[in-house]
């Protein structure tokens, strides 16, 4: 049975950011405050968690700089703590910029029925009205919610599943949504009101994923390219010459691609590069048609399709 301990893994971000002036919500430096200090600054958090809150600093970065070394360390620490029967679930503090990518990465690699809740802030810890403390309280409330399972993002009172969540605004506090899918639910005064099922661990990629990730070798090189007016195939040809192993195309509309870019992608595919189509539209997904030459991302956004393709290639190595 699940235990009562909640482990909070700190990775940095604006939630741990500070600025010289309290009123400055953009001129700050991310990843300055340790996760211990962040927890200590949230009134009522220890009480809500029942006193068993354990903090661990896994990284201290601006999440725009997220890299494979941090993902590897984070996934391994998550797997380690999730195995502990005393641990009820995890909270991860993270920057907002690449939050959805880390959430999807963890959803793909962690094989657990326990909740893993990422949270963040749009305003630094030193702001006049920081959003981090409430988000932290809400994240702990989600871990404690009966039946909570899977990788989620909690921000601005909303609970989102890793599959659909996207950062959709560069400034406002309400910066995330899940497009057509909508949020899984809300946290209201510490209570979770769920309108969709909890997201469970994926079964497709989890087998041996952690072992693959623990391996200190290079991870496959996968890039995102975009189709747009006057697109050419030059960037794709150059990437193929440099040894790229996978390409995700952020296509126009329903998976359509400028003919010059498409020709280059077809050449790339013929040389063994894996190519996947996603859409640059922020809602909906590519609807496949008979005879499509390039597979679609099955509803994943370009950046999440990149994660999945990278993990596919990692398994195939
Ligand atoms: N650049 C910051 C980060 O992602 C932005 C934020 O956290 O809101 O780490």
CSV table of C-alpha atoms and ligand atoms in Angstrom, one decimal:
chain,number,residue,atom,x,y,z
A,1,UNK,CA,0.0,0.0,0.0
A,2,UNK,CA,1.1,3.6,-0.6
A,3,UNK,CA,2.7,5.3,2.3
A,4,UNK,CA,2.4,8.8,3.6
A,5,UNK,CA,5.7,10.4,2.6
A,6,UNK,CA,5.6,13.0,-0.2
A,7,UNK,CA,8.9,13.7,-1.9
A,8,UNK,CA,9.4,17.1,-3.5
A,9,UNK,CA,12.1,17.2,-6.1
A,10,UNK,CA,13.4,20.6,-7.0
A,11,UNK,CA,14.7,21.4,-10.5
A,12,UNK,CA,14.6,25.3,-10.5
A,13,UNK,CA,12.5,27.5,-12.7
A,14,UNK,CA,10.7,30.8,-11.9
A,15,UNK,CA,9.1,29.2,-8.9
A,16,UNK,CA,12.6,29.3,-7.4
A,17,UNK,CA,13.5,32.7,-9.1
A,18,UNK,CA,14.2,36.0,-7.5
A,19,UNK,CA,14.4,39.6,-8.8
A,20,UNK,CA,16.1,42.7,-7.3
A,21,UNK,CA,12.7,44.4,-7.1
A,22,UNK,CA,9.6,42.8,-5.7
A,23,UNK,CA,7.4,44.3,-8.4
A,24,UNK,CA,9.4,43.0,-11.3
A,25,UNK,CA,7.7,39.9,-12.7
A,26,UNK,CA,10.0,39.5,-15.8
A,27,UNK,CA,13.4,40.9,-14.9
A,28,UNK,CA,14.3,38.1,-12.6
A,29,UNK,CA,16.8,35.2,-12.4
A,30,UNK,CA,15.2,31.7,-12.4
A,31,UNK,CA,16.5,28.9,-10.1
A,32,UNK,CA,17.9,30.8,-7.2
A,33,UNK,CA,16.0,29.5,-4.1
A,34,UNK,CA,16.6,26.0,-2.8
A,35,UNK,CA,13.6,23.6,-2.7
A,36,UNK,CA,14.0,23.3,1.1
A,37,UNK,CA,13.5,27.1,1.4
A,38,UNK,CA,10.6,27.1,-1.0
A,39,UNK,CA,8.8,24.5,1.1
A,40,UNK,CA,9.5,26.4,4.3
A,41,UNK,CA,8.0,29.5,2.8
A,42,UNK,CA,4.5,28.0,2.1
A,43,UNK,CA,2.3,28.4,5.2
A,44,UNK,CA,0.3,25.3,5.9
A,45,UNK,CA,2.2,23.0,3.6
A,46,UNK,CA,3.7,20.7,6.2
A,47,UNK,CA,0.3,20.5,8.0
A,48,UNK,CA,-1.5,19.6,4.7
A,49,UNK,CA,1.2,16.9,3.9
A,50,UNK,CA,0.8,15.5,7.4
A,51,UNK,CA,4.3,16.4,8.3
A,52,UNK,CA,6.0,13.9,6.0
A,53,UNK,CA,7.4,16.2,3.3
A,54,UNK,CA,10.9,15.4,2.1
A,55,UNK,CA,12.8,17.8,-0.2
A,56,UNK,CA,15.6,16.9,-2.6
A,57,UNK,CA,17.3,19.2,-5.0
A,58,UNK,CA,17.9,17.3,-8.3
A,59,UNK,CA,18.9,20.4,-10.3
A,60,UNK,CA,18.8,24.2,-10.2
A,61,UNK,CA,18.2,25.4,-13.7
A,62,UNK,CA,16.1,27.7,-15.8
A,63,UNK,CA,14.0,25.1,-17.7
A,64,UNK,CA,14.7,26.7,-21.0
A,65,UNK,CA,18.1,25.0,-20.6
A,66,UNK,CA,16.7,21.6,-19.8
A,67,UNK,CA,19.0,18.8,-21.0
A,68,UNK,CA,19.3,15.1,-21.0
A,69,UNK,CA,21.6,15.0,-18.0
A,70,UNK,CA,18.9,16.6,-15.8
A,71,UNK,CA,16.2,14.4,-17.4
A,72,UNK,CA,18.2,11.3,-16.6
A,73,UNK,CA,18.9,12.4,-13.0
A,74,UNK,CA,15.3,13.3,-12.5
A,75,UNK,CA,13.9,10.1,-14.0
A,76,UNK,CA,16.2,8.0,-11.9
A,77,UNK,CA,15.4,9.9,-8.7
A,78,UNK,CA,11.7,9.6,-9.4
A,79,UNK,CA,12.0,5.8,-10.0
A,80,UNK,CA,14.0,5.5,-6.8
A,81,UNK,CA,11.5,7.2,-4.6
A,82,UNK,CA,8.4,5.7,-6.3
A,83,UNK,CA,9.7,2.3,-5.4
A,84,UNK,CA,9.7,3.2,-1.7
A,85,UNK,CA,6.4,1.9,-0.2
A,86,UNK,CA,6.5,4.8,2.3
A,87,UNK,CA,6.2,7.3,-0.6
A,88,UNK,CA,2.7,8.2,-1.5
A,89,UNK,CA,3.7,10.4,-4.5
A,90,UNK,CA,6.1,13.0,-5.8
A,91,UNK,CA,5.9,16.7,-6.4
A,92,UNK,CA,8.4,18.2,-8.9
A,93,UNK,CA,9.1,22.0,-9.0
A,94,UNK,CA,10.0,23.0,-12.5
A,95,UNK,CA,10.2,26.0,-14.8
A,96,UNK,CA,7.3,26.6,-17.0
A,97,UNK,CA,9.1,26.8,-20.3
A,98,UNK,CA,9.7,23.1,-20.9
A,99,UNK,CA,7.4,21.8,-18.2
A,100,UNK,CA,5.2,19.9,-20.7
A,101,UNK,CA,8.2,18.1,-22.2
A,102,UNK,CA,9.5,16.9,-18.9
A,103,UNK,CA,5.9,15.9,-17.9
A,104,UNK,CA,5.5,13.8,-21.1
A,105,UNK,CA,9.0,12.4,-20.8
A,106,UNK,CA,8.2,11.2,-17.2
A,107,UNK,CA,4.8,9.9,-18.3
A,108,UNK,CA,6.6,7.8,-20.9
A,109,UNK,CA,9.3,6.4,-18.7
A,110,UNK,CA,7.9,5.9,-15.2
A,111,UNK,CA,6.0,2.7,-14.6
A,112,UNK,CA,4.1,3.5,-11.4
A,113,UNK,CA,0.5,3.7,-10.2
A,114,UNK,CA,1.5,6.6,-7.9
A,115,UNK,CA,1.0,10.3,-8.7
A,116,UNK,CA,3.8,12.5,-10.0
A,117,UNK,CA,2.8,16.1,-9.9
A,118,UNK,CA,4.8,18.8,-11.6
A,119,UNK,CA,4.3,22.4,-10.5
A,120,UNK,CA,5.7,25.8,-11.3
A,121,UNK,CA,5.2,29.5,-11.2
A,122,UNK,CA,4.9,32.4,-13.7
A,123,UNK,CA,6.1,34.9,-11.1
A,124,UNK,CA,9.3,34.7,-9.1
A,125,UNK,CA,9.4,33.8,-5.4
A,126,UNK,CA,10.2,37.4,-4.6
A,127,UNK,CA,7.2,38.9,-6.5
A,128,UNK,CA,4.6,41.0,-4.7
A,129,UNK,CA,2.1,38.2,-5.3
A,130,UNK,CA,4.0,35.0,-6.2
A,131,UNK,CA,1.9,32.1,-7.6
A,132,UNK,CA,4.3,29.4,-6.6
A,133,UNK,CA,3.1,28.9,-3.0
A,134,UNK,CA,-0.5,28.2,-3.9
A,135,UNK,CA,0.6,26.0,-6.8
A,136,UNK,CA,2.7,24.0,-4.3
A,137,UNK,CA,-0.2,23.6,-1.9
A,138,UNK,CA,-2.4,22.5,-4.8
A,139,UNK,CA,0.2,20.0,-6.1
A,140,UNK,CA,0.4,18.4,-2.6
A,141,UNK,CA,-3.4,18.3,-2.5
A,142,UNK,CA,-3.4,16.4,-5.8
A,143,UNK,CA,-0.9,13.9,-4.5
A,144,UNK,CA,-3.1,13.3,-1.5
A,145,UNK,CA,-6.3,13.0,-3.5
A,146,UNK,CA,-7.8,9.5,-3.3
A,147,UNK,CA,-6.8,7.4,-6.4
A,148,UNK,CA,-4.4,10.0,-7.8
A,149,UNK,CA,-2.2,8.4,-10.4
A,150,UNK,CA,0.0,9.3,-13.4
A,151,UNK,CA,2.0,12.3,-14.3
A,152,UNK,CA,0.2,15.6,-14.0
A,153,UNK,CA,0.8,19.4,-14.0
A,154,UNK,CA,-0.8,21.6,-11.4
A,155,UNK,CA,-0.9,25.3,-12.0
A,156,UNK,CA,-3.3,28.2,-11.5
A,157,UNK,CA,-5.8,25.9,-9.8
A,158,UNK,CA,-6.0,23.5,-12.7
A,159,UNK,CA,-4.9,19.9,-13.0
A,160,UNK,CA,-3.7,18.8,-16.4
A,161,UNK,CA,-2.6,15.4,-17.7
A,162,UNK,CA,0.9,15.2,-19.2
A,163,UNK,CA,-0.3,14.2,-22.6
A,164,UNK,CA,-2.3,17.3,-23.5
A,165,UNK,CA,-0.9,20.1,-21.3
A,166,UNK,CA,0.8,23.0,-23.1
A,167,UNK,CA,2.2,26.3,-22.1
A,168,UNK,CA,0.1,28.7,-24.1
A,169,UNK,CA,0.9,32.1,-22.6
A,170,UNK,CA,4.3,33.8,-22.0
A,171,UNK,CA,3.3,36.1,-19.2
A,172,UNK,CA,-0.1,35.6,-17.5
A,173,UNK,CA,-0.4,33.4,-14.4
A,174,UNK,CA,-2.9,31.2,-16.1
A,175,UNK,CA,-0.4,30.0,-18.6
A,176,UNK,CA,-1.3,26.4,-19.3
A,177,UNK,CA,-4.2,24.6,-20.9
A,178,UNK,CA,-4.9,21.2,-22.4
A,179,UNK,CA,-6.5,22.3,-25.7
A,180,UNK,CA,-9.6,20.3,-26.8
A,181,UNK,CA,-9.1,17.8,-24.0
A,182,UNK,CA,-9.6,20.4,-21.2
A,183,UNK,CA,-8.2,20.0,-17.7
A,184,UNK,CA,-8.5,16.9,-15.7
A,185,UNK,CA,-10.0,19.0,-12.9
A,186,UNK,CA,-9.4,21.8,-10.5
A,187,UNK,CA,-8.1,22.3,-7.0
A,188,UNK,CA,-10.5,24.4,-5.0
A,189,UNK,CA,-9.6,25.2,-1.3
A,190,UNK,CA,-7.5,22.1,-1.1
A,191,UNK,CA,-10.1,19.8,-2.6
A,192,UNK,CA,-9.7,18.2,-6.1
A,193,UNK,CA,-12.7,18.3,-8.3
A,194,UNK,CA,-12.0,15.8,-11.1
A,195,UNK,CA,-13.9,15.7,-14.4
A,196,UNK,CA,-11.7,13.2,-16.2
A,197,UNK,CA,-9.9,10.0,-15.2
A,198,UNK,CA,-6.5,10.1,-13.6
A,199,UNK,CA,-3.8,9.5,-16.2
A,200,UNK,CA,-2.2,6.1,-15.7
A,201,UNK,CA,1.4,5.1,-16.6
A,202,UNK,CA,1.9,4.4,-20.3
A,203,UNK,CA,2.4,0.8,-21.2
A,204,UNK,CA,4.0,1.4,-24.6
A,205,UNK,CA,7.4,2.7,-23.7
A,206,UNK,CA,8.0,1.9,-20.0
A,207,UNK,CA,9.5,-1.5,-20.4
A,208,UNK,CA,13.2,-1.2,-19.8
A,209,UNK,CA,13.0,2.6,-20.4
A,210,UNK,CA,14.6,3.4,-17.0
A,211,UNK,CA,17.5,1.0,-17.8
A,212,UNK,CA,18.0,2.7,-21.2
A,213,UNK,CA,18.0,6.1,-19.6
A,214,UNK,CA,20.4,5.1,-16.9
A,215,UNK,CA,22.9,4.2,-19.6
A,216,UNK,CA,25.3,7.1,-19.8
A,217,UNK,CA,25.6,7.0,-23.6
A,218,UNK,CA,24.4,9.7,-26.0
A,219,UNK,CA,20.7,9.9,-26.5
A,220,UNK,CA,19.4,9.9,-30.1
A,221,UNK,CA,19.5,13.2,-32.1
A,222,UNK,CA,15.9,14.2,-32.9
A,223,UNK,CA,15.0,17.7,-34.2
A,224,UNK,CA,11.8,19.6,-34.8
A,225,UNK,CA,11.4,21.3,-38.2
A,226,UNK,CA,8.4,23.5,-39.2
A,227,UNK,CA,6.5,23.8,-42.4
A,228,UNK,CA,5.7,27.4,-43.3
A,229,UNK,CA,5.2,29.7,-46.2
A,230,UNK,CA,8.3,29.5,-48.5
A,231,UNK,CA,9.7,26.6,-46.5
A,232,UNK,CA,12.7,24.9,-48.2
A,233,UNK,CA,14.4,21.5,-47.7
A,234,UNK,CA,17.8,23.0,-47.0
A,235,UNK,CA,17.7,22.7,-43.2
A,236,UNK,CA,16.5,19.1,-43.4
A,237,UNK,CA,19.3,18.2,-46.0
A,238,UNK,CA,21.9,19.8,-43.7
A,239,UNK,CA,20.6,17.9,-40.6
A,240,UNK,CA,20.7,14.6,-42.5
A,241,UNK,CA,24.3,15.4,-43.6
A,242,UNK,CA,25.2,16.0,-39.9
A,243,UNK,CA,23.7,12.7,-38.8
A,244,UNK,CA,20.3,13.5,-37.4
A,245,UNK,CA,18.4,10.3,-36.5
A,246,UNK,CA,14.8,11.6,-36.2
A,247,UNK,CA,12.8,14.5,-37.4
A,248,UNK,CA,9.4,15.8,-36.2
A,249,UNK,CA,7.6,18.1,-38.6
A,250,UNK,CA,5.4,20.8,-37.1
A,251,UNK,CA,3.1,20.7,-40.1
A,252,UNK,CA,0.5,23.2,-41.2
A,253,UNK,CA,-3.2,22.2,-40.5
A,254,UNK,CA,-4.0,18.6,-40.9
A,255,UNK,CA,-0.4,17.4,-41.4
A,256,UNK,CA,0.3,19.2,-44.6
A,257,UNK,CA,3.9,20.2,-45.6
A,258,UNK,CA,5.3,22.7,-48.1
A,259,UNK,CA,6.3,20.6,-51.2
A,260,UNK,CA,10.0,21.6,-51.0
A,261,UNK,CA,10.2,20.6,-47.4
A,262,UNK,CA,8.2,17.4,-48.0
A,263,UNK,CA,10.6,16.3,-50.8
A,264,UNK,CA,13.6,16.8,-48.4
A,265,UNK,CA,11.8,14.8,-45.6
A,266,UNK,CA,11.0,12.0,-48.1
A,267,UNK,CA,14.8,11.9,-49.0
A,268,UNK,CA,15.6,11.8,-45.3
A,269,UNK,CA,13.2,9.0,-44.6
A,270,UNK,CA,14.7,7.0,-47.5
A,271,UNK,CA,18.1,7.2,-45.9
A,272,UNK,CA,16.7,5.7,-42.7
A,273,UNK,CA,15.9,8.9,-40.7
A,274,UNK,CA,12.6,8.5,-38.7
A,275,UNK,CA,10.2,11.2,-39.7
A,276,UNK,CA,6.9,12.0,-37.8
A,277,UNK,CA,4.2,14.5,-38.6
A,278,UNK,CA,2.6,16.7,-35.9
A,279,UNK,CA,0.6,19.9,-36.4
A,280,UNK,CA,1.6,23.4,-35.5
A,281,UNK,CA,-2.1,24.1,-34.7
A,282,UNK,CA,-2.4,24.3,-30.9
A,283,UNK,CA,-5.6,22.3,-30.8
A,284,UNK,CA,-6.8,19.1,-32.4
A,285,UNK,CA,-4.5,16.5,-34.0
A,286,UNK,CA,-3.4,15.3,-37.4
A,287,UNK,CA,-6.1,12.9,-38.8
A,288,UNK,CA,-4.3,10.3,-40.8
A,289,UNK,CA,-5.5,9.4,-44.4
A,290,UNK,CA,-4.9,6.2,-46.4
A,291,UNK,CA,-1.7,6.4,-48.3
A,292,UNK,CA,0.1,8.9,-46.0
A,293,UNK,CA,3.8,8.5,-46.6
A,294,UNK,CA,4.9,10.0,-43.2
A,295,UNK,CA,3.4,8.7,-40.0
A,296,UNK,CA,1.6,11.1,-37.7
A,297,UNK,CA,2.3,11.7,-34.0
A,298,UNK,CA,-1.0,10.3,-32.7
A,299,UNK,CA,-2.1,13.5,-31.2
A,300,UNK,CA,1.2,14.5,-29.6
A,301,UNK,CA,2.4,18.1,-30.0
A,302,UNK,CA,5.7,18.6,-31.9
A,303,UNK,CA,7.8,18.9,-28.8
A,304,UNK,CA,6.2,15.8,-27.2
A,305,UNK,CA,6.4,13.8,-30.4
A,306,UNK,CA,10.1,14.6,-30.3
A,307,UNK,CA,10.4,13.1,-26.8
A,308,UNK,CA,8.5,9.9,-27.9
A,309,UNK,CA,10.6,9.5,-31.1
A,310,UNK,CA,13.8,10.0,-29.1
A,311,UNK,CA,12.7,7.3,-26.6
A,312,UNK,CA,11.7,5.0,-29.5
A,313,UNK,CA,15.1,5.4,-31.1
A,314,UNK,CA,16.8,4.9,-27.7
A,315,UNK,CA,15.1,1.6,-27.3
A,316,UNK,CA,15.9,0.6,-30.8
A,317,UNK,CA,19.7,1.3,-30.3
B,1,LIG,N1,12.4,30.5,-17.8
B,1,LIG,C1,11.6,30.0,-16.7
B,1,LIG,C2,11.8,28.5,-16.7
B,1,LIG,O1,11.2,27.8,-17.4
B,1,LIG,C3,10.2,30.3,-16.9
B,1,LIG,C4,9.3,29.9,-15.8
B,1,LIG,O2,9.6,29.0,-15.0
B,1,LIG,O3,8.2,30.5,-15.7
B,1,LIG,O4,12.6,28.0,-15.9
